[in-house]
Coordinates of N, CA and C in Angstrom, one line a residue:
M755 N -3.6 -75.8 -105.0 CA -2.7 -76.7 -104.3 C -3.5 -77.9 -103.8
S756 N -3.0 -79.0 -104.1 CA -3.8 -80.3 -103.7 C -3.2 -80.7 -102.3
Y757 N -4.0 -81.4 -101.6 CA -3.6 -81.8 -100.2 C -3.9 -83.3 -100.0
E758 N -3.2 -83.9 -99.1 CA -3.3 -85.3 -98.8 C -4.5 -85.6 -97.9
K759 N -4.6 -84.7 -96.8 CA -5.6 -84.9 -95.8 C -6.2 -83.5 -95.4
V760 N -7.4 -83.5 -94.8 CA -8.0 -82.3 -94.2 C -8.3 -82.7 -92.8
F761 N -7.7 -81.9 -91.9 CA -7.9 -82.1 -90.4 C -8.6 -80.9 -89.8
K762 N -9.6 -81.2 -89.0 CA -10.3 -80.1 -88.2 C -9.6 -80.0 -86.9
L763 N -9.1 -78.9 -86.6 CA -8.3 -78.6 -85.4 C -9.1 -77.6 -84.6
V764 N -9.4 -77.9 -83.4 CA -10.1 -76.9 -82.5 C -9.1 -76.3 -81.5
I765 N -9.2 -75.0 -81.4 CA -8.3 -74.3 -80.4 C -9.2 -73.8 -79.2
A766 N -8.9 -74.3 -78.1 CA -9.8 -74.1 -76.9 C -8.9 -73.5 -75.7
G767 N -9.6 -72.9 -74.7 CA -9.0 -72.4 -73.6 C -9.7 -71.2 -73.1
D768 N -9.4 -70.7 -71.9 CA -10.0 -69.6 -71.3 C -9.9 -68.4 -72.1
G769 N -10.8 -67.4 -72.0 CA -10.6 -66.1 -72.6 C -9.4 -65.4 -72.2
G770 N -8.7 -64.8 -73.2 CA -7.5 -64.0 -72.9 C -6.2 -64.7 -72.9
V771 N -6.2 -66.0 -73.2 CA -5.0 -66.8 -73.0 C -4.1 -66.6 -74.3
G772 N -4.7 -66.2 -75.4 CA -3.9 -66.0 -76.6 C -4.3 -66.9 -77.8
K773 N -5.4 -67.4 -77.8 CA -5.9 -68.3 -78.9 C -5.9 -67.6 -80.2
T774 N -6.5 -66.5 -80.3 CA -6.6 -65.8 -81.5 C -5.3 -65.2 -81.9
S775 N -4.5 -64.7 -81.0 CA -3.1 -64.3 -81.3 C -2.2 -65.3 -81.9
L776 N -2.3 -66.5 -81.3 CA -1.5 -67.7 -81.8 C -2.0 -68.1 -83.2
T777 N -3.3 -68.2 -83.4 CA -3.8 -68.5 -84.7 C -3.5 -67.5 -85.8
N778 N -3.7 -66.2 -85.4 CA -3.3 -65.2 -86.4 C -1.8 -65.2 -86.8
K779 N -1.0 -65.4 -85.8 CA 0.5 -65.5 -86.1 C 0.7 -66.7 -87.0
F780 N 0.1 -67.8 -86.7 CA 0.4 -68.9 -87.6 C -0.1 -68.8 -88.9
I781 N -1.3 -68.1 -89.1 CA -1.9 -68.0 -90.4 C -1.3 -66.9 -91.2
T782 N -1.0 -65.8 -90.6 CA -0.6 -64.6 -91.3 C 0.9 -64.2 -91.1
G783 N 1.5 -64.7 -90.0 CA 2.8 -64.3 -89.6 C 2.8 -62.9 -88.9
I784 N 1.6 -62.4 -88.6 CA 1.5 -61.1 -87.9 C 1.0 -61.3 -86.5
F785 N 1.7 -60.5 -85.5 CA 1.2 -60.5 -84.2 C 0.4 -59.2 -84.0
K786 N -0.9 -59.4 -83.7 CA -1.7 -58.2 -83.5 C -1.9 -57.9 -82.0
T787 N -1.7 -56.7 -81.5 CA -1.9 -56.4 -80.1 C -3.4 -56.0 -79.8
D788 N -4.1 -55.8 -80.8 CA -5.5 -55.3 -80.6 C -6.6 -56.3 -80.9
T789 N -6.4 -57.6 -80.6 CA -7.4 -58.6 -80.9 C -8.6 -58.4 -80.1
R790 N -9.7 -58.7 -80.6 CA -11.0 -58.5 -79.9 C -11.5 -59.9 -79.4
I791 N -12.5 -59.9 -78.5 CA -13.0 -61.1 -78.0 C -13.7 -61.9 -79.1
T792 N -13.4 -63.2 -79.1 CA -14.0 -64.1 -80.1 C -15.4 -64.5 -79.7
I793 N -16.4 -64.2 -80.5 CA -17.8 -64.5 -80.2 C -18.1 -65.8 -80.9
G794 N -18.3 -66.9 -80.1 CA -18.5 -68.2 -80.6 C -17.3 -68.8 -81.1
V795 N -17.1 -68.8 -82.5 CA -15.9 -69.4 -83.1 C -15.6 -68.7 -84.4
E796 N -14.3 -68.6 -84.6 CA -13.8 -68.1 -85.9 C -13.1 -69.2 -86.7
F797 N -13.2 -69.2 -88.0 CA -12.6 -70.3 -88.8 C -11.4 -69.8 -89.6
F798 N -10.5 -70.6 -89.8 CA -9.3 -70.3 -90.6 C -8.9 -71.6 -91.4
I799 N -8.3 -71.4 -92.5 CA -7.7 -72.5 -93.3 C -6.3 -72.2 -93.6
K800 N -5.5 -73.3 -93.4 CA -4.0 -73.2 -93.8 C -3.6 -74.6 -94.4
D801 N -2.9 -74.6 -95.5 CA -2.3 -75.7 -96.1 C -0.9 -75.8 -95.5
L802 N -0.6 -76.9 -94.9 CA 0.7 -77.1 -94.2 C 1.4 -78.2 -94.8
P803 N 2.6 -77.9 -95.4 CA 3.4 -79.1 -96.0 C 4.1 -79.8 -94.8
I804 N 3.9 -81.1 -94.7 CA 4.6 -81.9 -93.7 C 5.6 -82.9 -94.4
E805 N 6.8 -82.7 -94.1 CA 7.8 -83.5 -94.8 C 7.6 -85.0 -94.6
G806 N 7.6 -85.7 -95.8 CA 7.4 -87.1 -95.8 C 5.9 -87.6 -95.8
L807 N 5.1 -86.6 -95.6 CA 3.6 -86.9 -95.5 C 2.8 -86.2 -96.7
G808 N 3.2 -85.1 -97.0 CA 2.5 -84.3 -98.0 C 1.9 -83.0 -97.4
I809 N 0.9 -82.5 -98.0 CA 0.2 -81.2 -97.6 C -1.0 -81.6 -96.9
V810 N -1.2 -81.0 -95.7 CA -2.4 -81.1 -94.9 C -3.1 -79.9 -94.9
R811 N -4.4 -79.9 -95.1 CA -5.2 -78.7 -95.0 C -5.8 -78.7 -93.6
L812 N -5.4 -77.6 -92.8 CA -6.0 -77.5 -91.5 C -7.1 -76.6 -91.5
Q813 N -8.2 -77.0 -91.0 CA -9.4 -76.2 -90.8 C -9.3 -75.9 -89.3
I814 N -9.0 -74.6 -89.0 CA -8.7 -74.3 -87.6 C -10.0 -73.6 -87.0
W815 N -10.5 -74.1 -86.0 CA -11.7 -73.5 -85.3 C -11.2 -72.9 -84.0
D816 N -11.1 -71.6 -84.0 CA -10.7 -70.8 -82.8 C -11.9 -70.5 -82.0
F817 N -12.1 -71.2 -80.9 CA -13.3 -71.2 -80.1 C -13.2 -70.1 -79.0
G818 N -14.2 -69.2 -78.9 CA -14.2 -68.2 -77.9 C -14.2 -68.7 -76.5
G819 N -13.2 -68.3 -75.7 CA -13.0 -68.9 -74.4 C -13.9 -68.4 -73.3
E820 N -14.7 -67.4 -73.5 CA -15.5 -66.9 -72.5 C -16.5 -68.0 -72.0
E821 N -16.7 -68.0 -70.7 CA -17.6 -69.1 -70.2 C -19.0 -69.0 -70.8
R822 N -19.5 -67.9 -71.1 CA -20.8 -67.8 -71.7 C -21.0 -68.5 -73.0
F823 N -19.9 -68.8 -73.7 CA -20.0 -69.5 -75.0 C -19.7 -71.0 -74.9
R824 N -19.3 -71.4 -73.7 CA -18.9 -72.8 -73.5 C -20.0 -73.8 -73.9
F825 N -21.3 -73.5 -73.7 CA -22.3 -74.4 -74.1 C -22.3 -74.8 -75.6
L826 N -21.6 -74.0 -76.5 CA -21.5 -74.3 -77.9 C -20.4 -75.2 -78.2
L827 N -19.5 -75.4 -77.2 CA -18.3 -76.2 -77.6 C -18.5 -77.6 -78.0
P828 N -19.4 -78.4 -77.3 CA -19.6 -79.8 -77.8 C -20.0 -79.9 -79.3
T829 N -20.7 -78.9 -79.8 CA -21.1 -78.9 -81.2 C -19.8 -78.7 -82.1
Y830 N -19.0 -77.8 -81.7 CA -17.7 -77.5 -82.5 C -16.7 -78.6 -82.4
V831 N -16.7 -79.3 -81.3 CA -15.6 -80.3 -81.1 C -16.0 -81.6 -81.9
K832 N -17.3 -81.8 -82.2 CA -17.7 -83.0 -83.0 C -17.0 -83.0 -84.3
G833 N -16.4 -84.1 -84.6 CA -15.7 -84.3 -85.9 C -14.3 -83.7 -85.9
A834 N -13.8 -83.2 -84.8 CA -12.4 -82.7 -84.7 C -11.4 -83.8 -84.7
N835 N -10.3 -83.6 -85.4 CA -9.1 -84.6 -85.4 C -8.2 -84.3 -84.3
G836 N -8.1 -83.1 -83.8 CA -7.2 -82.8 -82.7 C -7.6 -81.5 -82.1
I837 N -7.0 -81.2 -80.9 CA -7.4 -80.1 -80.1 C -6.1 -79.5 -79.5
M838 N -6.0 -78.2 -79.5 CA -5.0 -77.4 -78.8 C -5.6 -76.8 -77.7
F839 N -5.3 -77.1 -76.5 CA -5.8 -76.4 -75.3 C -4.8 -75.4 -74.8
L840 N -5.1 -74.1 -74.9 CA -4.2 -73.1 -74.5 C -4.4 -72.5 -73.1
F841 N -3.3 -72.3 -72.4 CA -3.4 -71.6 -71.1 C -2.3 -70.6 -71.1
S842 N -2.5 -69.5 -70.2 CA -1.4 -68.5 -70.1 C -0.4 -69.0 -69.0
T843 N 0.9 -68.9 -69.3 CA 1.9 -69.3 -68.3 C 1.9 -68.1 -67.2
T844 N 1.2 -67.1 -67.4 CA 1.2 -66.0 -66.5 C 0.0 -66.1 -65.5
N845 N -0.9 -67.1 -65.7 CA -2.1 -67.2 -64.9 C -2.4 -68.7 -64.6
M846 N -2.1 -69.2 -63.4 CA -2.3 -70.5 -63.0 C -3.8 -71.0 -63.1
L847 N -4.7 -70.1 -62.9 CA -6.2 -70.4 -63.0 C -6.5 -70.9 -64.4
T848 N -5.8 -70.3 -65.5 CA -6.1 -70.8 -66.9 C -5.7 -72.2 -67.1
L849 N -4.7 -72.7 -66.4 CA -4.3 -74.1 -66.4 C -5.2 -75.0 -65.6
S850 N -5.6 -74.5 -64.4 CA -6.4 -75.3 -63.5 C -7.8 -75.5 -64.1
H851 N -8.2 -74.6 -65.0 CA -9.5 -74.8 -65.7 C -9.5 -75.9 -66.7
F852 N -8.3 -76.4 -67.1 CA -8.2 -77.5 -68.1 C -9.1 -78.6 -67.6
D853 N -9.1 -78.9 -66.4 CA -10.0 -80.1 -65.9 C -11.5 -79.8 -66.2
D854 N -11.9 -78.5 -66.2 CA -13.2 -78.3 -66.5 C -13.6 -78.5 -67.9
W855 N -12.6 -78.2 -68.8 CA -12.8 -78.3 -70.2 C -12.7 -79.8 -70.7
L856 N -11.9 -80.5 -70.1 CA -11.6 -81.9 -70.6 C -12.8 -82.8 -70.9
P857 N -13.7 -82.9 -70.1 CA -14.9 -83.7 -70.3 C -15.6 -83.3 -71.6
I858 N -15.7 -81.9 -71.9 CA -16.3 -81.5 -73.1 C -15.4 -81.8 -74.3
L859 N -14.1 -81.6 -74.2 CA -13.2 -81.8 -75.3 C -13.2 -83.3 -75.7
R860 N -13.4 -84.2 -74.7 CA -13.3 -85.6 -75.0 C -14.7 -86.3 -75.2
N861 N -15.7 -85.5 -75.2 CA -17.1 -86.0 -75.3 C -17.3 -87.0 -76.4
Y862 N -16.9 -86.7 -77.6 CA -17.1 -87.5 -78.8 C -16.0 -88.5 -79.0
D863 N -14.8 -88.2 -78.5 CA -13.7 -89.1 -78.8 C -12.8 -89.0 -77.6
P864 N -12.9 -90.0 -76.7 CA -12.1 -89.9 -75.5 C -10.6 -90.0 -75.7
T865 N -10.1 -90.4 -76.9 CA -8.7 -90.5 -77.2 C -8.2 -89.5 -78.1
I866 N -9.0 -88.5 -78.5 CA -8.6 -87.4 -79.4 C -7.3 -86.8 -79.0
P867 N -6.4 -86.6 -79.9 CA -5.1 -85.9 -79.5 C -5.4 -84.5 -79.0
I868 N -4.9 -84.3 -77.8 CA -4.9 -82.9 -77.2 C -3.6 -82.5 -76.9
M869 N -3.2 -81.3 -77.5 CA -1.9 -80.8 -77.2 C -2.1 -79.6 -76.1
L870 N -1.4 -79.7 -75.0 CA -1.5 -78.6 -74.0 C -0.4 -77.6 -74.5
V871 N -0.9 -76.3 -74.4 CA 0.0 -75.3 -75.0 C 0.1 -74.1 -73.9
G872 N 1.2 -73.9 -73.4 CA 1.5 -72.7 -72.5 C 1.9 -71.5 -73.4
T873 N 1.1 -70.4 -73.2 CA 1.3 -69.2 -74.0 C 2.0 -68.1 -73.2
K874 N 2.4 -67.1 -73.9 CA 2.9 -65.8 -73.3 C 4.3 -66.1 -72.6
I875 N 5.1 -67.0 -73.1 CA 6.4 -67.3 -72.4 C 7.4 -66.1 -72.6
D876 N 7.0 -65.1 -73.4 CA 7.9 -63.9 -73.5 C 7.7 -63.1 -72.2
L877 N 6.7 -63.3 -71.5 CA 6.4 -62.5 -70.2 C 7.0 -63.2 -69.0
K878 N 8.4 -63.3 -69.1 CA 9.1 -64.1 -68.0 C 8.8 -63.5 -66.6
A879 N 8.8 -62.3 -66.4 CA 8.7 -61.7 -65.1 C 7.3 -62.0 -64.5
Q880 N 6.3 -62.2 -65.3 CA 5.0 -62.5 -64.9 C 4.6 -64.0 -64.8
R881 N 5.6 -64.8 -65.1 CA 5.3 -66.3 -65.2 C 4.8 -66.8 -63.8
R882 N 3.7 -67.6 -63.9 CA 3.2 -68.2 -62.6 C 3.1 -69.7 -62.7
V883 N 3.3 -70.3 -64.0 CA 3.3 -71.8 -64.2 C 4.6 -72.2 -64.7
T884 N 5.2 -73.2 -63.9 CA 6.5 -73.6 -64.5 C 6.3 -74.7 -65.6
K885 N 7.3 -74.8 -66.4 CA 7.3 -75.8 -67.4 C 7.0 -77.2 -66.8
H886 N 7.7 -77.5 -65.7 CA 7.5 -78.8 -65.0 C 6.1 -79.0 -64.6
E887 N 5.5 -78.1 -64.0 CA 4.0 -78.2 -63.6 C 3.2 -78.5 -64.8
A888 N 3.4 -77.8 -65.9 CA 2.5 -78.0 -67.1 C 2.7 -79.3 -67.7
I889 N 4.0 -79.7 -67.7 CA 4.3 -81.1 -68.3 C 3.6 -82.2 -67.4
D890 N 3.7 -82.0 -66.1 CA 3.0 -83.0 -65.3 C 1.5 -83.1 -65.5
I891 N 0.9 -81.9 -65.6 CA -0.5 -81.9 -66.0 C -0.8 -82.5 -67.3
A892 N 0.0 -82.2 -68.3 CA -0.2 -82.8 -69.7 C -0.1 -84.3 -69.6
R893 N 0.9 -84.8 -68.9 CA 1.1 -86.3 -68.8 C -0.1 -86.9 -68.0
S894 N -0.4 -86.3 -66.9 CA -1.5 -87.0 -66.0 C -2.9 -86.9 -66.7
R895 N -3.1 -86.0 -67.6 CA -4.4 -85.9 -68.3 C -4.4 -86.6 -69.6
G896 N -3.3 -87.2 -70.0 CA -3.3 -88.0 -71.3 C -3.1 -87.2 -72.5
C897 N -2.5 -86.0 -72.4 CA -2.3 -85.1 -73.6 C -1.2 -85.8 -74.4
S898 N -1.3 -85.5 -75.8 CA -0.3 -86.1 -76.7 C 1.1 -85.3 -76.5
S899 N 1.0 -84.1 -76.1 CA 2.3 -83.3 -76.0 C 2.0 -82.1 -75.2
Y900 N 3.2 -81.4 -74.8 CA 3.1 -80.0 -74.3 C 4.1 -79.2 -75.0
V901 N 3.7 -78.0 -75.3 CA 4.6 -77.1 -75.9 C 4.4 -75.6 -75.4
E902 N 5.4 -74.8 -75.3 CA 5.3 -73.5 -74.8 C 5.6 -72.6 -76.0
V903 N 4.8 -71.5 -76.1 CA 4.8 -70.6 -77.3 C 4.7 -69.2 -76.9
S904 N 5.2 -68.3 -77.8 CA 5.0 -66.9 -77.7 C 4.6 -66.4 -79.1
A905 N 3.3 -65.9 -79.3 CA 2.9 -65.4 -80.6 C 3.6 -64.1 -80.8
K906 N 3.9 -63.4 -79.8 CA 4.5 -62.0 -79.9 C 5.9 -62.2 -80.4
E907 N 6.7 -63.1 -79.8 CA 8.1 -63.3 -80.2 C 8.3 -64.4 -81.2
S908 N 7.3 -64.9 -81.7 CA 7.4 -66.1 -82.8 C 8.1 -67.3 -82.3
I909 N 7.9 -67.7 -81.0 CA 8.6 -68.8 -80.4 C 7.6 -70.1 -80.5
N910 N 8.1 -71.0 -81.2 CA 7.4 -72.4 -81.3 C 6.0 -72.3 -81.9
V911 N 5.7 -71.2 -82.7 CA 4.3 -71.1 -83.2 C 4.0 -72.2 -84.3
E912 N 4.9 -72.2 -85.3 CA 4.7 -73.2 -86.4 C 5.0 -74.6 -85.9
E913 N 6.0 -74.7 -85.0 CA 6.3 -76.0 -84.5 C 5.2 -76.7 -83.7
A914 N 4.4 -75.9 -83.0 CA 3.2 -76.4 -82.3 C 2.2 -77.0 -83.3
F915 N 1.9 -76.2 -84.3 CA 1.0 -76.7 -85.3 C 1.5 -77.9 -86.1
R916 N 2.8 -77.9 -86.4 CA 3.4 -79.0 -87.1 C 3.3 -80.3 -86.3
T917 N 3.7 -80.2 -85.0 CA 3.7 -81.3 -84.1 C 2.4 -82.0 -84.0
L918 N 1.3 -81.1 -83.7 CA 0.0 -81.7 -83.6 C -0.5 -82.3 -84.8
T919 N -0.2 -81.6 -86.0 CA -0.6 -82.2 -87.3 C -0.1 -83.6 -87.5
K920 N 1.3 -83.8 -87.2 CA 1.9 -85.1 -87.3 C 1.1 -86.1 -86.4
V921 N 0.8 -85.7 -85.1 CA 0.1 -86.5 -84.2 C -1.3 -86.9 -84.8
M922 N -2.0 -85.9 -85.3 CA -3.3 -86.2 -85.9 C -3.2 -87.1 -87.1
W923 N -2.1 -87.0 -87.9 CA -2.0 -87.9 -89.0 C -1.7 -89.3 -88.6
N924 N -0.9 -89.5 -87.5 CA -0.6 -90.9 -87.0 C -1.8 -91.5 -86.4
Y925 N -2.6 -90.6 -85.6 CA -3.8 -91.0 -84.9 C -4.9 -91.5 -86.0
Q926 N -5.0 -90.8 -87.1 CA -5.9 -91.2 -88.1 C -5.4 -92.4 -88.8
A927 N -4.2 -92.6 -89.0 CA -3.7 -93.8 -89.7 C -3.9 -95.0 -88.9
R928 N -3.8 -94.9 -87.6 CA -4.1 -96.1 -86.7 C -5.6 -96.5 -86.7
R929 N -6.4 -95.5 -86.9 CA -7.9 -95.7 -86.9 C -8.4 -96.2 -88.2
E930 N -7.6 -96.1 -89.3 CA -8.2 -96.5 -90.6 C -7.9 -97.9 -90.9

């Protein structure tokens, strides 16, 4: 399969917010309940057809969110075309930590497209972050967009990746 562009996409966020679950669901279509902690980074490839643009090869870098790995992040972010920052809608702390991550995520490119992603929206009874709160944070931090997902219930999984891929495409076109 030939592709028009190759984009490096980094997925970041605190440990346990669902980065690996979302990535696995997008790549394989399967939700695994027994994911293990990501040590450093895991790599995935997916060719994604985008209507009107062609096929984009996504190189997805699923970064381990544990704080002890964070020193590695600047190296992994270098050369990225876009970033998904995930937080759990069931844990306000994971969203408040976004401000700690932002300087690292924007270190090499202050205008890199960052999509803020609220996960675990299927856990309605445990929700602690409203959609309005998350949208406000996304806007005030200069994110390209905000989306809510559930890897478990297959809500907005592919849409999130498609949306950010289109943003990355447009961002690259403006820079060329």
